[in-house]
Coordinates of C-alpha atoms in Angstrom, one line a residue:
X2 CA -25.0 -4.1 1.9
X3 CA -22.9 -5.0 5.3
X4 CA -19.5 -5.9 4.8
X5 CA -18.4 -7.8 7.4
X6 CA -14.6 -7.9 7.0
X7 CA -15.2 -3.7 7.1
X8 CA -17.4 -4.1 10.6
X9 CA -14.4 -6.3 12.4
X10 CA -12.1 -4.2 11.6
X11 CA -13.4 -0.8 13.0
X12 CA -13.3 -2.7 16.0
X13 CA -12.0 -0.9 18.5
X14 CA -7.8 -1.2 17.4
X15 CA -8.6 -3.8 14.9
X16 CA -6.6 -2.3 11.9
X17 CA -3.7 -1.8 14.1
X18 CA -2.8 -4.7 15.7
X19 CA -3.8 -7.1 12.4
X20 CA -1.9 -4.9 10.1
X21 CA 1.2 -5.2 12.2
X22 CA 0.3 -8.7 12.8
X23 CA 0.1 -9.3 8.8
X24 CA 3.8 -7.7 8.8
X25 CA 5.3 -10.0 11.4
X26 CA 4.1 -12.9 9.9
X27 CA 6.0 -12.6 6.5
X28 CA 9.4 -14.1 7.9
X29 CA 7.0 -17.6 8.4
X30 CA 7.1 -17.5 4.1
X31 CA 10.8 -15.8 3.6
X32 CA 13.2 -17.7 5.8
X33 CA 12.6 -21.1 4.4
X34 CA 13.5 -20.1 1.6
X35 CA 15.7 -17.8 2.3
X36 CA 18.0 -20.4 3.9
X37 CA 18.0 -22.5 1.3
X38 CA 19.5 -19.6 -1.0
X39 CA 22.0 -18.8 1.8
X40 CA 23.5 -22.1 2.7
X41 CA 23.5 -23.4 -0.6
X42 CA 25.7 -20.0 -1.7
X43 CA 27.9 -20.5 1.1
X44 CA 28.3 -24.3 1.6
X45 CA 27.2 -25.4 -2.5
X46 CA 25.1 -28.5 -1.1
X47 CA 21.3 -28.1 -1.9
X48 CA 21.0 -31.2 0.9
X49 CA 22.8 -29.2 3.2
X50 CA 20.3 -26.5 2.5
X51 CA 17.4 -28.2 2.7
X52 CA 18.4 -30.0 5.8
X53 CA 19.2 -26.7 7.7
X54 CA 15.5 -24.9 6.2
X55 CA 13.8 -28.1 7.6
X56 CA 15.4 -27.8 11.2
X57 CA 14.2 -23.8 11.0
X58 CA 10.7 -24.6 10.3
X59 CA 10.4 -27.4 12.6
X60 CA 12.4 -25.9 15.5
X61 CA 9.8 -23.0 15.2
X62 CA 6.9 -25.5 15.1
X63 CA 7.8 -27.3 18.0
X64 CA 9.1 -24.9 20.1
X65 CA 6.0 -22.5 19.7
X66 CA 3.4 -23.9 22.0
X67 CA 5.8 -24.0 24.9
X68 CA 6.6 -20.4 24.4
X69 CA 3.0 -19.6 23.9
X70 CA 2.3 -21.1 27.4
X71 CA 4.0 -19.1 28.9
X72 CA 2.4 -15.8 26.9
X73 CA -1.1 -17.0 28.2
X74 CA 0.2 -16.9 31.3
X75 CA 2.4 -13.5 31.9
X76 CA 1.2 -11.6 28.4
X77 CA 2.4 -11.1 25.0
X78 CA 4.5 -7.8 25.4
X79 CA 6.3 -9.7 28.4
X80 CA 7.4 -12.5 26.8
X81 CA 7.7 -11.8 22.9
X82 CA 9.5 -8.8 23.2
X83 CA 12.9 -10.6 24.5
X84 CA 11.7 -13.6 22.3
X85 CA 11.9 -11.7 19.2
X86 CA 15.2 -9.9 20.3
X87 CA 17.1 -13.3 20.9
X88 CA 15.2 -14.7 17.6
X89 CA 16.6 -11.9 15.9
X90 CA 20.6 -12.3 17.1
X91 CA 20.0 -16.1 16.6
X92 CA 19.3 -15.0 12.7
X93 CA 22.5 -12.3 13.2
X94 CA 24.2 -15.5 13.8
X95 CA 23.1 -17.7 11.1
X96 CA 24.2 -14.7 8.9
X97 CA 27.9 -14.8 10.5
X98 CA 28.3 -18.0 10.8
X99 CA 27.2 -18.7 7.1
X100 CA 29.5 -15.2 5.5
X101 CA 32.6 -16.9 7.4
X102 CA 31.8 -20.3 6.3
X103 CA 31.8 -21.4 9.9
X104 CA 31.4 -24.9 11.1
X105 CA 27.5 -26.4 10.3
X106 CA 27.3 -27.9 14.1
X107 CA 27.4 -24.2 14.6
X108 CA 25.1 -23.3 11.7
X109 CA 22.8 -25.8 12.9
X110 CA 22.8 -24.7 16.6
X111 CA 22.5 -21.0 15.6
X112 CA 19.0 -22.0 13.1
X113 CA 18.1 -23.6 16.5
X114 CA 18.4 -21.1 18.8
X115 CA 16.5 -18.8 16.2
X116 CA 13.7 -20.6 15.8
X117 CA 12.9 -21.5 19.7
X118 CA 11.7 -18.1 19.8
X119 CA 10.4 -16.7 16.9
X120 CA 6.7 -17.6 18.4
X121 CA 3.6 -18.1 16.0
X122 CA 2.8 -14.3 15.0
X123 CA -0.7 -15.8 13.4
X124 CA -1.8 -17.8 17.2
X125 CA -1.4 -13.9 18.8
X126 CA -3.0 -12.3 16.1
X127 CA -6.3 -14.5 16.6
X128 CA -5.9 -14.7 20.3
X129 CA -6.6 -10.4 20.0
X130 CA -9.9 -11.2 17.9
X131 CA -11.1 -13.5 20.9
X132 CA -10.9 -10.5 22.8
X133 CA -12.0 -8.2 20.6
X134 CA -15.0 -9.4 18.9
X135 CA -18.3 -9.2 20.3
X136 CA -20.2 -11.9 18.6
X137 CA -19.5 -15.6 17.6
X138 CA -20.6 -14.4 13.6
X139 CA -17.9 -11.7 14.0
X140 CA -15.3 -14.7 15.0
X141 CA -15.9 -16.3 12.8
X142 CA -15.3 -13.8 10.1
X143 CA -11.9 -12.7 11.9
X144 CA -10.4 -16.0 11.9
X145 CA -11.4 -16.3 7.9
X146 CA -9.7 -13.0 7.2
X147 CA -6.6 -14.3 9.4
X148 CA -6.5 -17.6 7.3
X149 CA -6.6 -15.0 4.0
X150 CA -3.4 -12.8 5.6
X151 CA -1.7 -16.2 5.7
X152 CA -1.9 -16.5 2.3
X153 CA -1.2 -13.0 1.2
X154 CA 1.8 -14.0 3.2
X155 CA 2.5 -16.9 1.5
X156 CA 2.3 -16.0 -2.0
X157 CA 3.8 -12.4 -1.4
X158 CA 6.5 -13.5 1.1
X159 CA 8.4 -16.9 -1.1
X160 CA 8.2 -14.4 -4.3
X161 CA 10.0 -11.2 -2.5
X162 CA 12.7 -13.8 -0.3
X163 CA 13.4 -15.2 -3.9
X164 CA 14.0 -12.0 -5.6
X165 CA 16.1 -10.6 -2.9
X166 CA 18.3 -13.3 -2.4
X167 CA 18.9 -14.1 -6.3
X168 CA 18.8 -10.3 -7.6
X169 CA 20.4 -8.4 -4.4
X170 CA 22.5 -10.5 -2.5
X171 CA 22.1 -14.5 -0.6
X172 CA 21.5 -12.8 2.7
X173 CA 19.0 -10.3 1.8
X174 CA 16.2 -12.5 2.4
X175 CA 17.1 -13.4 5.7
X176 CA 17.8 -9.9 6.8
X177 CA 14.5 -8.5 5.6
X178 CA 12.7 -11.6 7.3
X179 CA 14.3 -9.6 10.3
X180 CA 13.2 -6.2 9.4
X181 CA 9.3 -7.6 9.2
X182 CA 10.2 -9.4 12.7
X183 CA 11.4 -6.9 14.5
X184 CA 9.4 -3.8 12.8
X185 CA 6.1 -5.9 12.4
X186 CA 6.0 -7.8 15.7
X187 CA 7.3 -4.5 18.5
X188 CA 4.5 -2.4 16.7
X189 CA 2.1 -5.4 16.9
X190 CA 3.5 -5.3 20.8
X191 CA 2.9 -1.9 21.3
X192 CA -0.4 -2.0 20.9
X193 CA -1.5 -3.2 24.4
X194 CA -5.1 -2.2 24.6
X195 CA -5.8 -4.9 22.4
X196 CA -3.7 -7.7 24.5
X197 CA -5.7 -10.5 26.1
X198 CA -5.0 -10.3 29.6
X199 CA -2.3 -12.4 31.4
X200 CA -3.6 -15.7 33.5
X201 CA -1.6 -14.9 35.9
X202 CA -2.8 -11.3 36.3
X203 CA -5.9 -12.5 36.3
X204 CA -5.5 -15.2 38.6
X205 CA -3.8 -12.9 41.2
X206 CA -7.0 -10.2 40.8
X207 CA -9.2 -12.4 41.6
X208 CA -7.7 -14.0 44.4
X209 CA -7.3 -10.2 45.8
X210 CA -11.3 -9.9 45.3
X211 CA -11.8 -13.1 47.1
X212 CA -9.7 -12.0 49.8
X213 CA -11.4 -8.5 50.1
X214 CA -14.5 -10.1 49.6
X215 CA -15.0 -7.5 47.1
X216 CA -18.0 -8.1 44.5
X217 CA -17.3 -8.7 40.5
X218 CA -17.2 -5.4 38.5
X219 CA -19.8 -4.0 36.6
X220 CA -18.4 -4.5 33.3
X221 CA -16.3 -7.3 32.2
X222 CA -14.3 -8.0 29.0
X223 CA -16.9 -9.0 25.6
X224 CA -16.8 -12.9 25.4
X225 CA -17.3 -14.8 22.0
X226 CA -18.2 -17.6 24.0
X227 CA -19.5 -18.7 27.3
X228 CA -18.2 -17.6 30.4
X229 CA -15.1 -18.8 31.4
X230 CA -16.1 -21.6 33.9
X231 CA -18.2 -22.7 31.6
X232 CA -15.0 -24.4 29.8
X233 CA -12.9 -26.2 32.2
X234 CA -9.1 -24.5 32.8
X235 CA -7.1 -27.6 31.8
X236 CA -4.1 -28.2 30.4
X237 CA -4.3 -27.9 26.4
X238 CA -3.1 -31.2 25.5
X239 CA -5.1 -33.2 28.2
X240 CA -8.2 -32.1 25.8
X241 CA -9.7 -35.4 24.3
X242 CA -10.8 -32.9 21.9
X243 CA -7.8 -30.9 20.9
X244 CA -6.3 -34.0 19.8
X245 CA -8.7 -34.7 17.5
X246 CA -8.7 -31.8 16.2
X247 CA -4.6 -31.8 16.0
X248 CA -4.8 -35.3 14.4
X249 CA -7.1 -33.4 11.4
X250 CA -4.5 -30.5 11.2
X251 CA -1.7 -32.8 10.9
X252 CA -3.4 -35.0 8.1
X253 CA -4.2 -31.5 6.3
X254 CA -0.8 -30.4 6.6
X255 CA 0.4 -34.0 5.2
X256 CA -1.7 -33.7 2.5
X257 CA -0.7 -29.9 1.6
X258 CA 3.0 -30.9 2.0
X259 CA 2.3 -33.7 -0.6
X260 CA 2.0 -31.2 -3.1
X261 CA 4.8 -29.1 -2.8
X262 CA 7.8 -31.1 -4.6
X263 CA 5.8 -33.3 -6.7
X264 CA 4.7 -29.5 -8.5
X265 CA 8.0 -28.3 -8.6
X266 CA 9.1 -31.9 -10.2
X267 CA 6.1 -31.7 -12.4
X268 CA 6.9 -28.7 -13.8
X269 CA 10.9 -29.5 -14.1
X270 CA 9.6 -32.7 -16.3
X271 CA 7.3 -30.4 -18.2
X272 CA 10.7 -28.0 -19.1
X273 CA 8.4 -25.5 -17.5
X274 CA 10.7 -24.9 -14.1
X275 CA 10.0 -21.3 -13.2
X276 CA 5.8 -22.3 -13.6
X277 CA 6.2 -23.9 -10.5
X278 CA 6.5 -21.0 -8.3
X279 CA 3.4 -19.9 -10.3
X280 CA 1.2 -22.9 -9.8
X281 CA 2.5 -23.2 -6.3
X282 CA 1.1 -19.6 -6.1
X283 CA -2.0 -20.5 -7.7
X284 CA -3.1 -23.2 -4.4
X285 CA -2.8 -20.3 -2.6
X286 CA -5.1 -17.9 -4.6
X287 CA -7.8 -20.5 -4.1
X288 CA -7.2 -20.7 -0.3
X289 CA -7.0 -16.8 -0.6
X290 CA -10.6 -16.7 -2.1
X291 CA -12.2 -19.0 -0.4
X292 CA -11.2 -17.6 2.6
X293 CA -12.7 -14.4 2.2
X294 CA -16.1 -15.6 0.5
X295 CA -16.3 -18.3 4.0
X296 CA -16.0 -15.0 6.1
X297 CA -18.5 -13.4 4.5
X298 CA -21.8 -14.5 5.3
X299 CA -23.4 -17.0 7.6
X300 CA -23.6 -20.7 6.7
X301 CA -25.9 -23.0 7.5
X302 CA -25.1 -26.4 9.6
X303 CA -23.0 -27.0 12.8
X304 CA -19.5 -26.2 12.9
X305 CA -18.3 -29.3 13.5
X306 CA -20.3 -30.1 10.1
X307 CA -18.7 -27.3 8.7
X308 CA -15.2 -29.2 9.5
X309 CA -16.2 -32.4 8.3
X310 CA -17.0 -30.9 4.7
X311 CA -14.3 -28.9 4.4
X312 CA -12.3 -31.6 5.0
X313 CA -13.8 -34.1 2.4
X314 CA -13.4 -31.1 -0.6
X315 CA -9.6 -31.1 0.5
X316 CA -10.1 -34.6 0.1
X317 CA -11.8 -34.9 -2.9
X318 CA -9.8 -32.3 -4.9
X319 CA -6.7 -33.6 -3.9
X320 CA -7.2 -36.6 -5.4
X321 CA -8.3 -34.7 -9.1
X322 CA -4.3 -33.6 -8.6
X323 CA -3.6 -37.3 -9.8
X324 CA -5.5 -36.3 -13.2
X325 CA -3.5 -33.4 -13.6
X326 CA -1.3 -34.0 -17.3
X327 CA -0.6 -31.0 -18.2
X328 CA 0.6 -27.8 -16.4
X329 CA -2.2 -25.6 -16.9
X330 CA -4.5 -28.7 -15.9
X331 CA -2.7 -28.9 -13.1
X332 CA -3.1 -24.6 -11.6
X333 CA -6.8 -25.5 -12.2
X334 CA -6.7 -28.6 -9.9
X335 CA -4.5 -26.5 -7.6
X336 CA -7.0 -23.8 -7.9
X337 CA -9.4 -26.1 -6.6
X338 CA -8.1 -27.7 -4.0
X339 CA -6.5 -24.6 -2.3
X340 CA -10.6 -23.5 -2.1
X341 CA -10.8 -25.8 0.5
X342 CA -7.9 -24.9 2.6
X343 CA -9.0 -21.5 3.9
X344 CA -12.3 -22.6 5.5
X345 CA -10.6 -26.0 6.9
X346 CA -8.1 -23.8 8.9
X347 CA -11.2 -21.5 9.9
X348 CA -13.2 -24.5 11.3
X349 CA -10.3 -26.0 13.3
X350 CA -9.5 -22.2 14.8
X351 CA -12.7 -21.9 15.6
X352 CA -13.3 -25.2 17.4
X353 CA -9.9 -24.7 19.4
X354 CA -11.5 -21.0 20.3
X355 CA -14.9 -23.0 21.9
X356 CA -12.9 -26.4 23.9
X357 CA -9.4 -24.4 25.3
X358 CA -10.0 -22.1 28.4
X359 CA -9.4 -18.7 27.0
X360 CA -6.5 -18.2 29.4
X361 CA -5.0 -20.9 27.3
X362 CA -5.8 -20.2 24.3
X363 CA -2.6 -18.6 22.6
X364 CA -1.2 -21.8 23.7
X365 CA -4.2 -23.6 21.7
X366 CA -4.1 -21.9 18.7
X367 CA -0.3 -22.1 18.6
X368 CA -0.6 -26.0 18.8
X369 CA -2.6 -26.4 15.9
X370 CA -0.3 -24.5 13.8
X371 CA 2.1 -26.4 14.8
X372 CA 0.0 -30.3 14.0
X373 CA -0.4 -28.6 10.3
X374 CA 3.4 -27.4 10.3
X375 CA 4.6 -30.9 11.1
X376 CA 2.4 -32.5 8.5
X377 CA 3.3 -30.4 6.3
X378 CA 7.3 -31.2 6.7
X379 CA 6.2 -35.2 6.7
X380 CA 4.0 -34.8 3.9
X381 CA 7.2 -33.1 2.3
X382 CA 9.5 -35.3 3.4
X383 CA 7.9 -38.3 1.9
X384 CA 6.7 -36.7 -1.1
X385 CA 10.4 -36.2 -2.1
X386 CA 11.4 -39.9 -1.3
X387 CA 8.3 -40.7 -4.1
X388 CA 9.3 -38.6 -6.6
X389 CA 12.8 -39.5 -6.2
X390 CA 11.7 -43.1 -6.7
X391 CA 8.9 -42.7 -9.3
X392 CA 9.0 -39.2 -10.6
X393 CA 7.2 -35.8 -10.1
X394 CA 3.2 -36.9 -10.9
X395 CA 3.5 -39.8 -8.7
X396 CA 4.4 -37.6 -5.6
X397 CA 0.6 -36.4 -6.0
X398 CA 0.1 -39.9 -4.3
X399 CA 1.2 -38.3 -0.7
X400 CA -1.4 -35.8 -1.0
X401 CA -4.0 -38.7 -2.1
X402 CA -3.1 -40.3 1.3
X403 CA -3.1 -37.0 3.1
X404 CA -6.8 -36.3 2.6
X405 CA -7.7 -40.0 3.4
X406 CA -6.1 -39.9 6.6
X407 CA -7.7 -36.3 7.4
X408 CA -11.2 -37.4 6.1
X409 CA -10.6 -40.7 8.3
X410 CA -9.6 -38.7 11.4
X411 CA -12.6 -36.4 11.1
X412 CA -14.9 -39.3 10.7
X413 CA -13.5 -41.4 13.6
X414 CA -13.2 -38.1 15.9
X415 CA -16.3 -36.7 14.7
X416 CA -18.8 -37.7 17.7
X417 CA -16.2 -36.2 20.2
X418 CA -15.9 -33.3 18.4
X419 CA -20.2 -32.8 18.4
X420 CA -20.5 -33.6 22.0
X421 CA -17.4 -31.0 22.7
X422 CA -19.1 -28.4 21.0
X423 CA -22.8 -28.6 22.0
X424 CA -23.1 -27.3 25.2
X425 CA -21.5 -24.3 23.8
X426 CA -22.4 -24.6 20.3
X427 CA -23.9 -21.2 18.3
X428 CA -27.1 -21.3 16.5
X429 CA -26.5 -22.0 12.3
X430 CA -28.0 -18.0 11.9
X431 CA -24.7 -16.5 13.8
X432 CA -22.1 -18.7 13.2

């Protein structure tokens, strides 16, 4: 029997550049956290802390897409090299600035500078598989094992950044966030055979043809999708479509945000405080599963079906966590409702892959990380207010909401999607 997963990555520098890729990503899962230990060490304020992790993650989130512009356009060895030296003395910085119990303007300003250009490892990653691929059934099983590396990365990565910082010292996670950086990301780099070409290499090519009046090679790149004029080159946020589909990451990331500190409340009610890094685990696992039986095989329906439905079992599943009493209970719902998380991601990948102009699409992919990273810090943000208000189960509530508003955005956005799709949309029998 075929395995697919085995097929992609014989792929002509496949392994490589995803294994490095997998590396690079782990700091994504160990500096949150890692911060947290750090500057509540240094400064003994867990508000502190948490205030400072926040302005990490979002800073990343934020800043991304505007460095991953510039990426499509002059290449990802050009630009991310630099990005992830200064990222790296940005954290050299944090570390100094923290061991000296310098002032937290400066803390804060030093997190900042860090996280403008640590890039989204994950965006480059799948932007290689556009190029590498040579079917849309092969795409589709790439971006499913990228959403399964995520949360390897994500169960491994909180784990290890926890140990390190509690059993070696507070700093260790942060400086081994570094070492996956710098190590991961410059081999990932290296690897240019793989690297999608520049826009503005390409651009300047093919003016030169024009100019010589020269006529198109023999043999272009392999395209997952139709060829590039066939998908108009515009800006990535003047996409009717890419907002719908960033409106559905954000509620997604809302709704997994919701259920980050009502567990960890839960289990602190339940005198069961170290199960939450467990159960928190266990969402994962699910998405981790899932995500590799989606990239399997072939299923049958339209993606933009295939959205829809993975959006309404987040949905639905979320709102069993509100019948969650007891712990174990609860790592069942979890179980559950991380299913649905793998193949959501997989969809919206997939339908940025087929509206954004492939010399945009770093810059595409990058965006809808950041939509679910910024739900993710709301859903967090106000999950904390409700527990703090009406205790750990009740925070469950902001995940309820989460998945309404996601199922209602993929309802209401759900025509624009279809007719974005259908003039380049792939049979049910490859895709």
């Amino acid at each position: 029997m075929a395995n697919p997963y085995g097929d992609i990555l014989r792929l002509r520098g496949a392994l490589m550049f995803t294994t490095a890729g997998l590396i690079a990503r782990f700091p994504m899962a160990m500096v949150g956290i890692g911060l947290v230990f750090l500057v509540e060490h240094t400064y003994g304020s867990y508000g502190l802390a948490g205030v400072v992790s926040a302005t990490g993650t979002l800073t990343l989130a934020l800043a991304a897409p505007f460095l991953s512009r510039f990426i499509d356009r002059y290449g990802q060895s050009t630009i991310m090299r630099p990005a992830l030296v200064a990222s790296n003395i940005g954290w050299i910085a944090v570390l100094a600035v923290a061991h000296h119990h310098g002032p937290i303007p400066v803390l804060f300003s030093a997190v900042i500078f860090a996280g403008a250009f640590a890039g989204s490892m994950g965006a480059l990653v799948r932007a290689r598989w556009a190029v590498v691929v040579t079917t849309p059934r092969q795409l589709h099983t790439a971006y499913a094992l990228e959403s399964v590396y995520d949360e390897v990365v994500f169960i491994i990565g909180p784990m290890l950044a926890t140990f390190l910082a509690t059993m070696v010292f507070p700093s260790a996670a942060i400086l081994a966030a570094m070492v996956f950086s710098l190590g991961g990301g410059l081999w990932f780099l290296a690897q240019r055979g793989t690297e999608p070409p520049p826009a503005f290499t390409t651009q300047r090519r093919k003016h030169r043809r024009k100019r010589r009046r020269e006529a198109p090679p023999a043999h272009e790149p392999a395209s997952t999708s139709q060829p590039h004029s066939d998908i108009p080159d515009i800006p990535v946020l003047q996409i009717p479509t890419m907002w719908a589909v960033l409106l559905i990451a954000v509620g997604v990331g809302i709704t997994l945000g919701g259920t980050e500190v009502p567990t960890i409340a839960f289990s602190e009610a339940h005198d069961a405080a170290s199960m939450a890094g467990v159960i928190l685990g266990v969402f994962a696992f699910g998405s981790l599963i899932s995500g590799l039986i989606y990239g399997a095989r072939s299923w049958p329906g339209t993606l933009e079906v295939r959205l829809l439905i993975g959006v309404l079992a987040l949905a639905g599943f979320a709102s069993l966590l509100l019948l969650a009493d007891t712990l174990w209970l609860l790592a069942v719902v979890g179980f559950l409702t991380g299913f649905a998380i793998a193949p959501s991601f997989t969809n919206m990948n997939a339908v940025i892959q087929q509206i954004v102009h492939p010399s945009r699409l770093t810059e595409g992919l990058t965006w809808g990380s950041t939509a679910s990273a910024s739900g993710f810090a709301i859903g967090t943000a106000i999950a904390g207010v409700v527990v703090d208000a009406y205790g750990g189960h009740a925070g469950y509530w902001v995940a309820v909401g989460g998945g309404l508003f996601t199922t209602a955005c993929a309802l209401a956005t759900f025509g624009i999607i279809r007719r974005a799709l259908t003039p380049r949309a792939f049979p049910p029998s490859t895709l």
